[in-house]
């Protein structure tokens, strides 16, 4: 399976979720500031990186884990799903894909922290807010990653496109049903 965590900028909640998924961050406690700030992509991506798929590795089950920033686009993930449906029928790919929207985990301090740090370049205000927001969001991030891993273990062998949207709704599209 290919797992794609996505959020607005692709540099905060999706990076944190992928880091928990890949066991780069602990799941038994809230990470310390240094652990968060030492993540390769946390608070380091820019506007130019939106729409760029970033590979983080393969998890313990052999699933590929990616992140992507959507920006304000409501079309990016549906366009990716549409492309995959075409690839299923025309190229015979057999991989399942799971799109996870991490935006619902983002609390207000993280939103403002991202705006100050990435939007305005004021890290002295933005980074402390991002760290505060991360700690506030931590239980929701852990829950989302846990649900993601459960879906990965339950998914049948036949290809599927699975999406968890901003409202937590799960949808499954089987290319065989088209």
MMTF fields as JSON, N, C-alpha, C and O atoms, coordinates in Angstrom:
{
  "mmtfVersion": "1.0.0",
  "mmtfProducer": "UNKNOWN",
  "numBonds": 711,
  "numAtoms": 712,
  "numGroups": 178,
  "numChains": 1,
  "numModels": 1,
  "chainsPerModel": [1],
  "groupsPerChain": [178],
  "chainIdList": ["A"],
  "bondAtomList": [4, 2, 8, 6, 12, 10, 16, 14, 20, 18, 24, 22, 28, 26, 32, 30, 36, 34, 40, 38, 44, 42, 48, 46, 52, 50, 56, 54, 60, 58, 64, 62, 68, 66, 72, 70, 76, 74, 80, 78, 84, 82, 88, 86, 92, 90, 96, 94, 100, 98, 104, 102, 108, 106, 112, 110, 116, 114, 120, 118, 124, 122, 128, 126, 132, 130, 136, 134, 140, 138, 144, 142, 148, 146, 152, 150, 156, 154, 160, 158, 164, 162, 168, 166, 172, 170, 176, 174, 180, 178, 184, 182, 188, 186, 192, 190, 196, 194, 200, 198, 204, 202, 208, 206, 212, 210, 216, 214, 220, 218, 224, 222, 228, 226, 232, 230, 236, 234, 240, 238, 244, 242, 248, 246, 252, 250, 256, 254, 260, 258, 264, 262, 268, 266, 272, 270, 276, 274, 280, 278, 284, 282, 288, 286, 292, 290, 296, 294, 300, 298, 304, 302, 308, 306, 312, 310, 316, 314, 320, 318, 324, 322, 328, 326, 332, 330, 336, 334, 340, 338, 344, 342, 348, 346, 352, 350, 356, 354, 360, 358, 364, 362, 368, 366, 372, 370, 376, 374, 380, 378, 384, 382, 388, 386, 392, 390, 396, 394, 400, 398, 404, 402, 408, 406, 412, 410, 416, 414, 420, 418, 424, 422, 428, 426, 432, 430, 436, 434, 440, 438, 444, 442, 448, 446, 452, 450, 456, 454, 460, 458, 464, 462, 468, 466, 472, 470, 476, 474, 480, 478, 484, 482, 488, 486, 492, 490, 496, 494, 500, 498, 504, 502, 508, 506, 512, 510, 516, 514, 520, 518, 524, 522, 528, 526, 532, 530, 536, 534, 540, 538, 544, 542, 548, 546, 552, 550, 556, 554, 560, 558, 564, 562, 568, 566, 572, 570, 576, 574, 580, 578, 584, 582, 588, 586, 592, 590, 596, 594, 600, 598, 604, 602, 608, 606, 612, 610, 616, 614, 620, 618, 624, 622, 628, 626, 632, 630, 636, 634, 640, 638, 644, 642, 648, 646, 652, 650, 656, 654, 660, 658, 664, 662, 668, 666, 672, 670, 676, 674, 680, 678, 684, 682, 688, 686, 692, 690, 696, 694, 700, 698, 704, 702, 708, 706],
  "bondOrderList": [1, 1, 1, 1, 1, 1, 1, 1, 1, 1, 1, 1, 1, 1, 1, 1, 1, 1, 1, 1, 1, 1, 1, 1, 1, 1, 1, 1, 1, 1, 1, 1, 1, 1, 1, 1, 1, 1, 1, 1, 1, 1, 1, 1, 1, 1, 1, 1, 1, 1, 1, 1, 1, 1, 1, 1, 1, 1, 1, 1, 1, 1, 1, 1, 1, 1, 1, 1, 1, 1, 1, 1, 1, 1, 1, 1, 1, 1, 1, 1, 1, 1, 1, 1, 1, 1, 1, 1, 1, 1, 1, 1, 1, 1, 1, 1, 1, 1, 1, 1, 1, 1, 1, 1, 1, 1, 1, 1, 1, 1, 1, 1, 1, 1, 1, 1, 1, 1, 1, 1, 1, 1, 1, 1, 1, 1, 1, 1, 1, 1, 1, 1, 1, 1, 1, 1, 1, 1, 1, 1, 1, 1, 1, 1, 1, 1, 1, 1, 1, 1, 1, 1, 1, 1, 1, 1, 1, 1, 1, 1, 1, 1, 1, 1, 1, 1, 1, 1, 1, 1, 1, 1, 1, 1, 1, 1, 1],
  "groupList": [{"groupName": "UNK", "atomNameList": ["N", "CA", "C", "O"], "elementList": ["N", "C", "C", "O"], "formalChargeList": [0, 0, 0, 0], "bondAtomList": [1, 0, 2, 1, 3, 2], "bondOrderList": [1, 1, 2], "singleLetterCode": "X", "chemCompType": "L-PEPTIDE LINKING"}],
  "groupTypeList": [0, 0, 0, 0, 0, 0, 0, 0, 0, 0, 0, 0, 0, 0, 0, 0, 0, 0, 0, 0, 0, 0, 0, 0, 0, 0, 0, 0, 0, 0, 0, 0, 0, 0, 0, 0, 0, 0, 0, 0, 0, 0, 0, 0, 0, 0, 0, 0, 0, 0, 0, 0, 0, 0, 0, 0, 0, 0, 0, 0, 0, 0, 0, 0, 0, 0, 0, 0, 0, 0, 0, 0, 0, 0, 0, 0, 0, 0, 0, 0, 0, 0, 0, 0, 0, 0, 0, 0, 0, 0, 0, 0, 0, 0, 0, 0, 0, 0, 0, 0, 0, 0, 0, 0, 0, 0, 0, 0, 0, 0, 0, 0, 0, 0, 0, 0, 0, 0, 0, 0, 0, 0, 0, 0, 0, 0, 0, 0, 0, 0, 0, 0, 0, 0, 0, 0, 0, 0, 0, 0, 0, 0, 0, 0, 0, 0, 0, 0, 0, 0, 0, 0, 0, 0, 0, 0, 0, 0, 0, 0, 0, 0, 0, 0, 0, 0, 0, 0, 0, 0, 0, 0, 0, 0, 0, 0, 0, 0],
  "groupIdList": [1, 2, 3, 4, 5, 6, 7, 8, 9, 10, 11, 12, 13, 14, 15, 16, 17, 18, 19, 20, 21, 22, 23, 24, 25, 26, 27, 28, 29, 30, 31, 32, 33, 34, 35, 36, 37, 38, 39, 40, 41, 42, 43, 44, 45, 46, 47, 48, 49, 50, 51, 52, 53, 54, 55, 56, 57, 58, 59, 60, 61, 62, 63, 64, 65, 66, 67, 68, 69, 70, 71, 72, 73, 74, 75, 76, 77, 78, 79, 80, 81, 82, 83, 84, 85, 86, 87, 88, 89, 90, 91, 92, 93, 94, 95, 96, 97, 98, 99, 100, 101, 102, 103, 104, 105, 106, 107, 108, 109, 110, 111, 112, 113, 114, 115, 116, 117, 118, 119, 120, 121, 122, 123, 124, 125, 126, 127, 128, 129, 130, 131, 132, 133, 134, 135, 136, 137, 138, 139, 140, 141, 142, 143, 144, 145, 146, 147, 148, 149, 150, 151, 152, 153, 154, 155, 156, 157, 158, 159, 160, 161, 162, 163, 164, 165, 166, 167, 168, 169, 170, 171, 172, 173, 174, 175, 176, 177, 178],
  "secStructList": [7, 3, 3, 3, 3, 3, 3, 1, 1, 1, 1, 1, 2, 2, 2, 2, 2, 2, 2, 2, 2, 6, 6, 1, 1, 7, 1, 1, 1, 7, 7, 7, 2, 2, 2, 2, 2, 6, 1, 1, 1, 6, 6, 6, 7, 7, 4, 4, 4, 6, 6, 7, 7, 3, 3, 3, 3, 3, 7, 6, 6, 1, 7, 3, 3, 3, 3, 3, 3, 7, 6, 6, 7, 1, 1, 2, 2, 2, 2, 2, 2, 2, 2, 2, 2, 2, 2, 2, 2, 2, 2, 7, 7, 7, 7, 7, 3, 3, 3, 3, 3, 7, 4, 4, 4, 7, 7, 2, 2, 2, 2, 2, 2, 2, 0, 0, 0, 0, 0, 1, 7, 7, 2, 2, 2, 2, 2, 2, 2, 2, 2, 2, 2, 2, 2, 2, 2, 2, 2, 2, 2, 2, 2, 2, 2, 2, 2, 2, 2, 2, 2, 2, 2, 2, 7, 7, 1, 1, 7, 7, 3, 3, 3, 3, 7, 6, 6, 7, 7, 3, 3, 3, 3, 7, 4, 4, 4, 7],
  "xCoordList": [0.841, 0.0, 0.887, 2.001, 0.371, 1.037, 0.186, -1.002, 0.795, 0.102, 0.584, 1.787, -0.358, -0.005, -0.712, -1.916, 0.08, -0.436, -0.405, 0.605, -1.514, -1.566, -2.164, -3.017, -1.687, -2.189, -1.935, -1.464, -2.24, -2.116, -0.693, -0.483, 0.27, 1.632, 2.533, 3.581, 2.136, 2.95, 4.19, 5.088, 4.258, 5.474, 5.25, 6.209, 3.991, 3.733, 2.952, 3.562, 1.619, 0.841, 1.097, 1.121, 1.287, 1.559, 2.951, 3.142, 3.914, 5.267, 5.251, 5.868, 4.55, 4.453, 3.78, 4.236, 2.697, 1.987, 2.873, 2.912, 3.572, 4.453, 5.593, 6.024, 6.085, 7.168, 6.71, 7.469, 5.488, 4.943, 4.765, 5.138, 4.197, 3.969, 5.279, 5.322, 6.335, 7.634, 8.465, 9.582, 7.926, 8.602, 9.839, 10.791, 9.813, 10.868, 10.592, 11.496, 9.339, 8.925, 8.227, 7.638, 8.288, 7.673, 6.154, 5.555, 5.544, 4.086, 3.63, 2.431, 4.583, 4.243, 4.367, 4.118, 4.754, 4.9, 4.92, 5.073, 4.764, 4.87, 6.361, 7.154, 6.753, 8.169, 8.653, 7.873, 9.942, 10.516, 10.736, 10.686, 10.977, 11.146, 12.232, 12.049, 13.349, 14.474, 14.097, 14.476, 13.35, 12.925, 12.063, 12.204, 11.179, 10.292, 11.09, 10.968, 11.908, 12.653, 13.73, 14.165, 14.163, 15.196, 14.626, 15.386, 13.307, 12.735, 13.196, 13.265, 13.503, 14.083, 13.265, 13.839, 11.939, 11.11, 10.228, 9.563, 10.203, 9.311, 9.672, 10.789, 8.721, 8.86, 9.998, 10.564, 10.319, 11.404, 10.946, 11.682, 9.748, 9.267, 8.687, 8.26, 8.68, 8.189, 7.01, 6.607, 6.48, 5.364, 5.705, 4.84, 6.953, 7.384, 7.286, 7.212, 7.285, 7.231, 5.809, 5.632, 4.793, 3.415, 3.195, 3.629, 2.523, 2.28, 3.401, 3.301, 4.462, 5.599, 5.427, 5.306, 5.415, 5.357, 6.726, 7.741, 6.74, 7.999, 7.944, 7.057, 8.895, 8.969, 9.699, 10.776, 9.102, 9.69, 10.211, 10.892, 9.907, 10.394, 9.276, 8.123, 9.652, 8.684, 8.484, 9.441, 7.219, 6.925, 7.196, 7.673, 6.89, 7.189, 6.397, 6.725, 5.367, 4.56, 4.927, 4.335, 5.906, 6.321, 5.547, 5.704, 4.701, 3.949, 4.846, 5.65, 4.709, 5.453, 4.703, 3.488, 5.446, 4.837, 5.347, 6.551, 4.387, 4.68, 3.922, 2.982, 4.349, 3.574, 3.474, 4.272, 2.465, 2.299, 1.543, 0.642, 1.918, 1.188, 0.191, 0.539, -1.062, -2.125, -2.282, -2.815, -1.823, -2.121, -3.616, -4.283, -4.144, -5.583, -6.373, -7.596, -5.669, -6.325, -7.254, -6.867, -8.47, -9.399, -9.369, -10.088, -8.533, -8.495, -7.313, -7.331, -6.291, -5.074, -5.328, -4.975, -5.926, -6.154, -7.148, -6.892, -8.275, -9.142, -8.431, -8.689, -7.546, -6.789, -5.856, -5.695, -5.25, -4.378, -5.197, -4.76, -6.385, -7.267, -7.658, -7.637, -8.007, -8.403, -7.252, -7.457, -6.066, -4.889, -4.688, -4.418, -4.82, -4.648, -5.683, -5.35, -6.93, -7.969, -7.627, -7.847, -7.094, -6.658, -5.468, -5.399, -4.541, -3.381, -3.783, -3.197, -4.786, -5.282, -5.781, -5.435, -6.596, -7.206, -6.24, -6.289, -5.377, -4.513, -3.159, -2.587, -2.643, -1.292, -1.269, -0.227, -2.418, -2.501, -1.767, -1.328, -1.62, -0.958, -1.82, -3.044, -1.189, -1.887, -1.821, -2.322, -1.226, -1.013, -2.263, -2.968, -2.539, -3.604, -3.024, -1.842, -3.862, -3.438, -4.352, -5.566, -3.755, -4.497, -4.13, -2.982, -5.108, -4.915, -5.444, -6.619, -4.583, -4.971, -4.83, -3.727, -5.944, -5.938, -5.633, -6.433, -4.487, -4.086, -4.542, -4.336, -5.147, -5.556, -6.477, -6.368, -7.387, -8.249, -7.496, -8.058, -6.255, -5.489, -4.866, -4.353, -4.904, -4.177, -4.943, -6.043, -4.356, -4.985, -4.566, -3.654, -5.234, -4.975, -3.508, -2.981, -2.829, -1.419, -0.554, 0.363, -0.837, -0.061, -0.372, 0.525, -1.629, -2.018, -1.285, -0.677, -1.349, -0.663, 0.85, 1.54, 1.362, 2.809, 3.288, 4.329, 2.532, 2.888, 2.822, 3.671, 1.812, 1.68, 2.869, 3.466, 3.21, 4.336, 5.66, 6.468, 5.88, 7.164, 7.329, 8.292, 6.402, 6.544, 6.033, 6.63, 4.922, 4.318, 5.058, 5.295, 5.427, 6.07, 7.568, 8.268, 8.059, 9.487, 9.897, 11.062, 8.942, 9.24, 9.272, 8.287, 10.407, 10.544, 10.491, 10.069, 10.91, 10.918, 9.51, 9.34, 8.517, 7.12, 6.548, 5.865, 6.823, 6.22, 6.629, 5.774, 7.913, 8.39, 7.831, 7.362, 7.856, 7.236, 5.749, 5.256, 5.04, 3.623, 3.471, 2.561, 4.351, 4.306, 4.551, 3.873, 5.506, 5.804, 4.639, 4.283, 4.047, 2.86, 1.715, 1.04, 1.5, 0.453, 0.68, -0.265, 1.933, 2.267, 1.896, 1.303, 2.238, 1.949, 0.439, -0.06, -0.267, -1.723, -2.356, -3.328, -1.81, -2.359, -1.922, -2.482, -0.947, -0.316, -1.312, -1.188, -2.295, -3.236, -4.007, -4.236, -4.407, -5.147, -4.252, -4.705, -3.005, -2.062, -1.847, -1.876, -1.63, -1.437, -2.663, -2.53, -3.851, -5.085, -5.211, -5.567, -4.926, -5.021, -4.041, -4.398, -2.824, -1.833, -2.237, -2.084, -2.747, -3.207, -4.34, -4.342, -5.306, -6.404, -5.875, -6.361, -4.888, -4.276, -3.647, -3.843, -2.895, -2.235, -3.256, -3.042, -4.361, -5.416, -6.009, -6.239, -6.254, -6.787, -5.814, -6.227, -4.53, -3.514, -3.54, -3.385, -3.733, -3.749, -5.034, -5.032, -6.13, -7.426, -7.686, -8.621, -6.878, -7.145, -6.9, -5.861, -7.836, -7.671, -6.563, -6.061, -6.211, -5.14, -5.485, -4.589, -6.772, -7.126, -6.931, -7.117, -6.566, -6.286, -7.494, -8.626, -7.238, -8.258, -7.666, -6.455, -8.514, -8.134, -8.987, -10.216, -8.329, -9.025, -8.699, -7.554, -9.716, -9.533, -10.174, -11.316, -9.431, -10.017, -9.982, -8.911, -11.172, -11.248, -11.171, -10.98, -11.324, -11.191, -12.23, -12.032, -13.331, -14.364, -14.235, -15.103, -13.144, -12.914, -13.7, -13.723, -14.353, -15.143, -14.217, -13.295, -14.477, -13.69, -14.443, -15.625, -13.766, -14.38, -13.397, -12.181, -13.957, -13.142, -13.623, -14.819, -12.67, -12.967, -12.199, -10.973, -12.916, -12.274, -12.258, -13.318, -11.067, -11.006, -11.797, -12.245, -11.962, -12.713, -14.2, -14.899, -14.675, -16.083, -16.394, -17.56, -15.391, -15.611, -16.018, -16.241],
  "yCoordList": [-1.173, 0.0, 1.238, 1.224, 2.304, 3.598, 4.53, 4.715, 5.112, 5.992, 7.414, 7.673, 8.337, 9.724, 10.607, 10.847, 11.09, 12.039, 13.416, 13.808, 14.153, 15.461, 16.501, 16.204, 17.743, 18.883, 20.144, 20.065, 21.291, 22.544, 22.762, 22.799, 22.904, 23.233, 22.033, 22.139, 20.895, 19.694, 19.693, 18.877, 20.589, 20.696, 20.586, 20.627, 20.445, 20.334, 19.065, 18.049, 19.092, 17.931, 16.68, 15.579, 16.816, 15.624, 15.064, 13.848, 15.942, 15.496, 14.793, 13.74, 15.369, 14.738, 13.372, 12.408, 13.282, 12.009, 10.959, 9.81, 11.344, 10.378, 9.959, 8.806, 10.884, 10.561, 9.566, 8.676, 9.712, 8.726, 7.399, 6.35, 7.441, 6.22, 5.456, 4.233, 6.187, 5.566, 5.304, 4.795, 5.648, 5.474, 6.355, 6.005, 7.506, 8.505, 9.334, 9.961, 9.331, 9.995, 8.966, 8.013, 9.15, 8.172, 8.214, 9.254, 7.072, 7.026, 6.784, 6.713, 6.657, 6.402, 7.647, 7.589, 8.77, 10.019, 11.181, 10.981, 12.378, 13.58, 13.815, 13.815, 14.012, 14.229, 15.571, 16.511, 15.64, 16.903, 17.83, 17.404, 19.085, 20.088, 19.703, 19.859, 19.209, 18.854, 17.727, 17.75, 16.742, 15.643, 16.158, 15.726, 17.077, 17.639, 18.466, 18.288, 19.372, 20.289, 19.586, 20.114, 18.41, 17.672, 16.816, 16.196, 16.773, 16.045, 16.706, 17.931, 15.9, 16.397, 17.502, 18.466, 17.382, 18.333, 19.222, 20.117, 18.999, 19.782, 21.268, 21.658, 22.082, 23.535, 23.97, 25.052, 23.122, 23.458, 23.632, 24.177, 23.176, 23.288, 24.676, 25.367, 25.067, 26.389, 26.239, 25.131, 27.371, 27.396, 26.629, 25.972, 26.708, 26.018, 24.502, 23.8, 23.995, 22.547, 21.985, 20.767, 22.853, 22.363, 21.565, 21.97, 20.439, 19.567, 18.573, 17.744, 18.642, 17.726, 16.525, 16.689, 15.327, 14.109, 13.866, 13.845, 13.684, 13.432, 12.033, 11.718, 11.206, 9.817, 9.789, 10.369, 9.107, 9.009, 7.61, 7.419, 6.646, 5.294, 4.273, 4.581, 3.044, 1.952, 1.615, 1.534, 1.421, 1.098, -0.375, -1.109, -0.793, -2.17, -3.215, -4.4, -2.8, -3.725, -3.681, -4.39, -2.845, -2.721, -1.681, -1.585, -0.889, 0.176, 1.393, 1.738, 2.038, 3.264, 4.449, 4.572, 5.318, 6.46, 7.76, 7.991, 8.599, 9.885, 10.996, 10.743, 12.237, 13.412, 14.35, 14.288, 15.221, 16.24, 17.423, 17.248, 18.623, 19.833, 20.149, 20.168, 20.4, 20.683, 22.166, 22.529, 23.033, 24.449, 24.658, 23.937, 25.626, 25.902, 25.05, 25.158, 24.206, 23.409, 22.358, 21.578, 22.36, 21.278, 20.223, 19.226, 20.449, 19.562, 18.602, 17.617, 18.859, 18.052, 16.573, 15.716, 16.272, 14.864, 14.209, 13.086, 14.851, 14.237, 14.016, 13.021, 14.925, 14.74, 13.53, 12.773, 13.362, 12.193, 10.905, 9.923, 10.908, 9.729, 9.431, 8.276, 10.454, 10.28, 9.706, 8.803, 10.222, 9.704, 8.227, 7.416, 7.886, 6.49, 5.586, 4.492, 6.031, 5.22, 4.961, 3.862, 5.968, 5.775, 4.816, 3.981, 4.938, 4.042, 2.6, 1.667, 2.417, 1.065, 0.428, -0.711, 1.167, 0.579, 0.508, -0.445, 1.484, 1.528, 0.861, 0.341, 0.87, 0.343, -0.906, -1.543, -1.25, -2.467, -2.416, -3.455, -1.231, -1.19, -1.927, -1.97, -2.494, -3.347, -2.807, -3.454, -1.656, -1.09, -0.372, 0.263, -0.469, 0.306, 1.619, 1.697, 2.647, 3.969, 4.443, 4.243, 5.078, 5.599, 7.07, 7.398, 7.955, 9.394, 9.796, 9.588, 10.368, 10.749, 12.264, 12.804, 12.938, 14.379, 14.608, 14.242, 15.207, 15.438, 16.794, 17.095, 17.603, 18.955, 18.993, 19.925, 18.015, 18.081, 17.989, 18.318, 17.553, 17.467, 18.806, 18.941, 19.792, 21.053, 22.004, 22.442, 22.331, 23.301, 24.732, 24.927, 25.695, 27.096, 27.516, 28.212, 27.123, 27.53, 27.044, 27.748, 25.859, 25.353, 26.158, 26.449, 26.513, 27.328, 28.67, 29.078, 29.347, 30.636, 30.471, 31.299, 29.406, 29.153, 28.971, 29.506, 28.216, 28.032, 29.334, 29.602, 30.153, 31.445, 32.355, 32.943, 32.468, 33.327, 32.783, 33.537, 31.496, 30.919, 30.773, 31.289, 30.078, 29.825, 30.994, 31.351, 31.59, 32.67, 33.989, 34.656, 34.369, 35.668, 35.568, 36.581, 34.357, 34.187, 34.652, 34.977, 34.687, 35.125, 33.895, 33.577, 33.211, 31.977, 32.21, 31.324, 33.38, 33.628, 33.57, 33.243, 33.883, 33.758, 32.419, 31.732, 32.048, 30.874, 29.549, 28.701, 29.35, 28.045, 27.704, 26.581, 28.614, 28.262, 27.915, 27.012, 28.628, 28.296, 26.929, 26.176, 26.598, 25.279, 24.174, 23.147, 24.373, 23.361, 23.209, 22.092, 24.32, 24.277, 23.56, 22.716, 23.901, 23.263, 21.78, 20.992, 21.39, 19.966, 19.198, 18.122, 19.736, 19.05, 18.966, 17.974, 20.008, 19.998, 18.988, 18.32, 18.88, 17.979, 16.531, 15.64, 16.28, 14.958, 13.803, 12.824, 13.864, 12.732, 12.471, 11.317, 13.531, 13.362, 12.797, 11.987, 13.212, 12.685, 11.195, 10.403, 10.808, 9.389, 8.566, 7.472, 9.098, 8.386, 8.236, 7.16, 9.288, 9.233, 8.21, 7.445, 8.201, 7.237, 5.816, 4.895, 5.636, 4.308, 3.816, 2.658, 4.693, 4.33, 4.007, 3.085, 4.761, 4.521, 3.141, 2.401, 2.792, 1.48, 0.344, -0.709, 0.551, -0.47, -0.68, -1.815, 0.416, 0.314, -0.451, -1.281, -0.174, -0.867, -2.37, -3.154, -2.768, -4.194, -4.883, -6.09, -4.132, -4.705, -4.713, -5.366, -4.003, -3.828, -5.12, -5.758, -5.509, -6.729, -6.573, -5.476, -7.684, -7.701, -6.946, -6.407, -6.892, -6.211, -4.7, -4.173, -4.007, -2.572, -1.768, -2.041, -0.784, 0.125, 1.523, 1.688, 2.509, 3.867, 4.223, 4.22, 4.529, 4.832, 6.27, 6.708, 6.999, 8.401, 8.681, 8.292, 9.361, 9.894, 11.402, 12.007, 12.013, 13.441, 14.282, 13.754, 15.595, 16.534, 16.317, 16.752, 15.652, 15.384, 13.98, 13.531, 13.286, 11.946, 10.86, 9.717, 11.207, 10.219, 9.358, 9.856, 8.074, 7.124, 6.719, 6.381, 6.753, 6.252, 5.315, 5.494, 4.31, 3.318, 3.232, 3.127, 3.279, 3.148, 1.931, 1.871, 0.986, -0.178, 0.015, 0.159, 0.02, 0.146, -0.96, -0.768, -2.099, -3.204, -2.862, -3.424, -1.937, -1.56, -0.527, -0.192, -0.021, 1.043, 0.478, 1.236],
  "zCoordList": [0.0, 0.0, 0.0, 0.523, -0.596, -0.589, 0.269, 0.003, 1.291, 2.219, 1.953, 1.932, 1.751, 1.484, 2.509, 2.425, 3.493, 4.468, 3.816, 3.231, 3.918, 3.275, 4.202, 5.039, 4.03, 4.794, 3.979, 2.845, 4.542, 3.798, 3.271, 2.058, 4.16, 3.734, 3.537, 2.899, 4.078, 3.941, 4.812, 4.602, 5.788, 6.589, 8.099, 8.869, 8.527, 9.961, 10.293, 10.628, 10.209, 10.67, 9.832, 10.381, 8.534, 7.718, 8.018, 8.026, 8.262, 8.609, 9.963, 10.123, 10.934, 12.253, 12.151, 12.767, 11.377, 11.222, 10.56, 11.001, 9.523, 8.85, 9.777, 9.743, 10.604, 11.534, 12.602, 12.985, 13.077, 14.027, 13.311, 13.836, 12.115, 11.344, 11.132, 11.258, 10.812, 10.52, 11.783, 11.693, 12.953, 14.244, 14.381, 15.078, 13.702, 13.88, 15.133, 15.685, 15.572, 16.809, 17.687, 17.177, 19.01, 19.919, 19.865, 19.59, 20.131, 20.22, 21.656, 21.927, 22.569, 23.967, 24.852, 26.056, 24.243, 24.992, 23.996, 22.792, 24.513, 23.685, 23.421, 24.362, 22.176, 21.888, 22.446, 22.604, 22.738, 23.207, 22.002, 20.848, 22.305, 21.247, 20.251, 19.044, 20.74, 19.861, 18.904, 17.733, 19.4, 18.529, 17.389, 16.245, 17.708, 16.684, 15.688, 14.476, 16.213, 15.347, 14.524, 13.501, 14.954, 14.215, 13.084, 12.34, 12.947, 11.818, 10.517, 10.424, 9.539, 8.288, 7.622, 7.115, 7.612, 6.867, 7.742, 7.221, 9.053, 9.907, 9.858, 10.198, 9.434, 9.338, 8.402, 8.562, 7.434, 6.513, 5.066, 4.244, 4.755, 3.383, 3.121, 4.045, 1.866, 1.484, 0.52, 0.164, 0.119, -0.823, -2.099, -2.677, -2.538, -3.767, -3.645, -4.654, -2.413, -2.197, -2.226, -2.234, -2.242, -2.281, -3.563, -4.642, -3.431, -4.576, -4.823, -5.728, -4.039, -4.181, -3.248, -2.034, -3.817, -3.005, -2.385, -3.081, -1.076, -0.372, 0.225, 1.018, -0.16, 0.323, 1.66, 1.804, 2.639, 3.978, 4.29, 5.298, 3.456, 3.668, 3.65, 3.345, 3.986, 4.069, 5.539, 6.309, 5.916, 7.309, 7.596, 6.731, 8.807, 9.225, 8.448, 8.502, 7.732, 6.926, 5.444, 4.631, 5.099, 3.702, 2.914, 1.696, 3.6, 2.937, 2.718, 3.583, 1.567, 1.286, 1.894, 1.742, 2.585, 3.268, 2.633, 2.519, 2.226, 1.597, 2.309, 3.062, 2.057, 2.454, 1.254, 0.319, 1.315, 0.279, 0.876, 1.697, 0.455, 0.813, -0.285, -1.466, 0.109, -0.857, -1.158, -2.207, -0.249, -0.39, -0.261, 0.481, -0.97, -0.905, -1.896, -1.978, -2.647, -3.684, -3.09, -2.22, -3.577, -3.232, -4.335, -4.269, -5.346, -6.507, -6.506, -7.245, -5.702, -5.772, -5.48, -6.29, -4.354, -3.996, -4.954, -5.389, -5.311, -6.322, -7.659, -8.335, -8.044, -9.293, -9.186, -10.143, -8.021, -7.816, -7.883, -8.481, -7.268, -7.327, -8.772, -9.198, -9.512, -10.909, -11.735, -12.546, -11.533, -12.229, -11.896, -12.782, -10.63, -10.224, -10.878, -11.332, -10.931, -11.57, -13.035, -13.544, -13.705, -15.091, -15.174, -16.077, -14.239, -14.24, -13.953, -14.503, -13.091, -12.827, -14.116, -14.43, -14.858, -16.062, -17.238, -18.016, -17.38, -18.559, -18.373, -19.331, -17.155, -16.931, -16.057, -15.9, -15.493, -14.693, -13.364, -12.871, -12.767, -11.464, -10.448, -10.576, -9.457, -8.484, -7.056, -6.136, -6.854, -5.528, -5.029, -5.812, -3.732, -3.108, -2.597, -2.264, -2.539, -2.086, -0.977, -1.026, 0.029, 1.163, 1.33, 1.629, 1.136, 1.298, 2.67, 2.97, 3.497, 4.852, 5.004, 4.916, 5.23, 5.457, 6.935, 7.797, 7.231, 8.626, 9.158, 10.334, 8.321, 8.733, 9.955, 10.753, 10.14, 11.329, 12.656, 13.701, 12.635, 13.881, 14.275, 15.385, 13.385, 13.581, 14.509, 14.173, 15.691, 16.588, 16.195, 15.391, 16.765, 16.45, 16.628, 15.761, 17.712, 17.831, 16.657, 16.233, 16.138, 15.006, 13.744, 12.952, 13.563, 12.407, 12.438, 11.449, 13.578, 13.697, 13.623, 13.029, 14.224, 14.17, 12.746, 12.366, 11.948, 10.546, 9.78, 8.929, 10.075, 9.399, 9.72, 8.819, 11.007, 11.377, 10.846, 10.303, 10.998, 10.617, 9.108, 8.54, 8.456, 7.015, 6.188, 5.172, 6.625, 5.845, 5.948, 4.941, 7.178, 7.395, 7.673, 7.676, 7.906, 8.189, 9.576, 9.804, 10.509, 11.878, 12.781, 13.447, 12.796, 13.572, 15.078, 15.822, 15.539, 16.985, 17.573, 18.748, 16.773, 17.217, 16.739, 17.499, 15.491, 14.877, 15.482, 15.738, 15.716, 16.196, 17.579, 17.763, 18.563, 19.851, 19.712, 20.388, 18.839, 18.626, 17.966, 18.313, 17.02, 16.381, 17.399, 17.373, 18.288, 19.305, 20.274, 20.65, 20.677, 21.542, 20.827, 21.415, 19.557, 18.766, 18.582, 18.633, 18.367, 18.216, 19.472, 19.393, 20.613, 21.871, 22.117, 22.647, 21.729, 21.873, 20.914, 21.264, 19.724, 18.692, 18.871, 18.232, 19.716, 19.782, 19.926, 19.19, 20.837, 20.944, 19.648, 19.286, 18.952, 17.702, 16.597, 15.788, 16.561, 15.57, 15.809, 14.867, 17.077, 17.396, 16.994, 16.446, 17.27, 16.922, 15.408, 14.926, 14.657, 13.197, 12.612, 11.716, 13.117, 12.618, 12.992, 12.189, 14.197, 14.613, 13.709, 13.294, 13.403, 12.499, 11.103, 10.446, 10.658, 9.349, 9.298, 8.334, 10.326, 10.348, 10.402, 9.802, 11.116, 11.152, 9.763, 9.345, 9.052, 7.691, 6.805, 5.995, 6.956, 6.146, 6.385, 5.448, 7.622, 7.958, 7.503, 7.257, 7.388, 7.023, 5.525, 5.062, 4.773, 3.346, 2.578, 2.755, 1.735, 0.944, -0.103, -0.349, -0.696, -1.686, -2.963, -3.613, -3.343, -4.578, -4.415, -3.318, -5.472, -5.38, -4.922, -5.319, -4.088, -3.592, -3.505, -3.356, -3.596, -3.244, -2.037, -2.11, -0.931, 0.316, 0.679, 0.564, 1.119, 1.448, 2.797, 3.046, 3.668, 4.896, 4.732, 4.686, 4.643, 4.354, 5.631, 6.726, 5.47, 6.581, 7.676, 8.811, 7.349, 8.35, 8.933, 9.682, 8.586, 9.11, 8.417, 8.875, 7.301, 6.561, 5.714, 5.068, 5.729, 4.978, 3.725, 3.786, 2.599, 1.362, 0.695, 0.769, 0.042, -0.662, -2.11, -2.383, -3.014, -4.436, -4.95, -4.849, -5.489, -6.085, -7.596, -8.204, -8.223, -9.676, -10.396, -11.526, -9.745, -10.355, -10.488, -11.332, -9.65, -9.688, -10.756, -10.964, -11.428, -12.422, -13.774, -14.718]
}
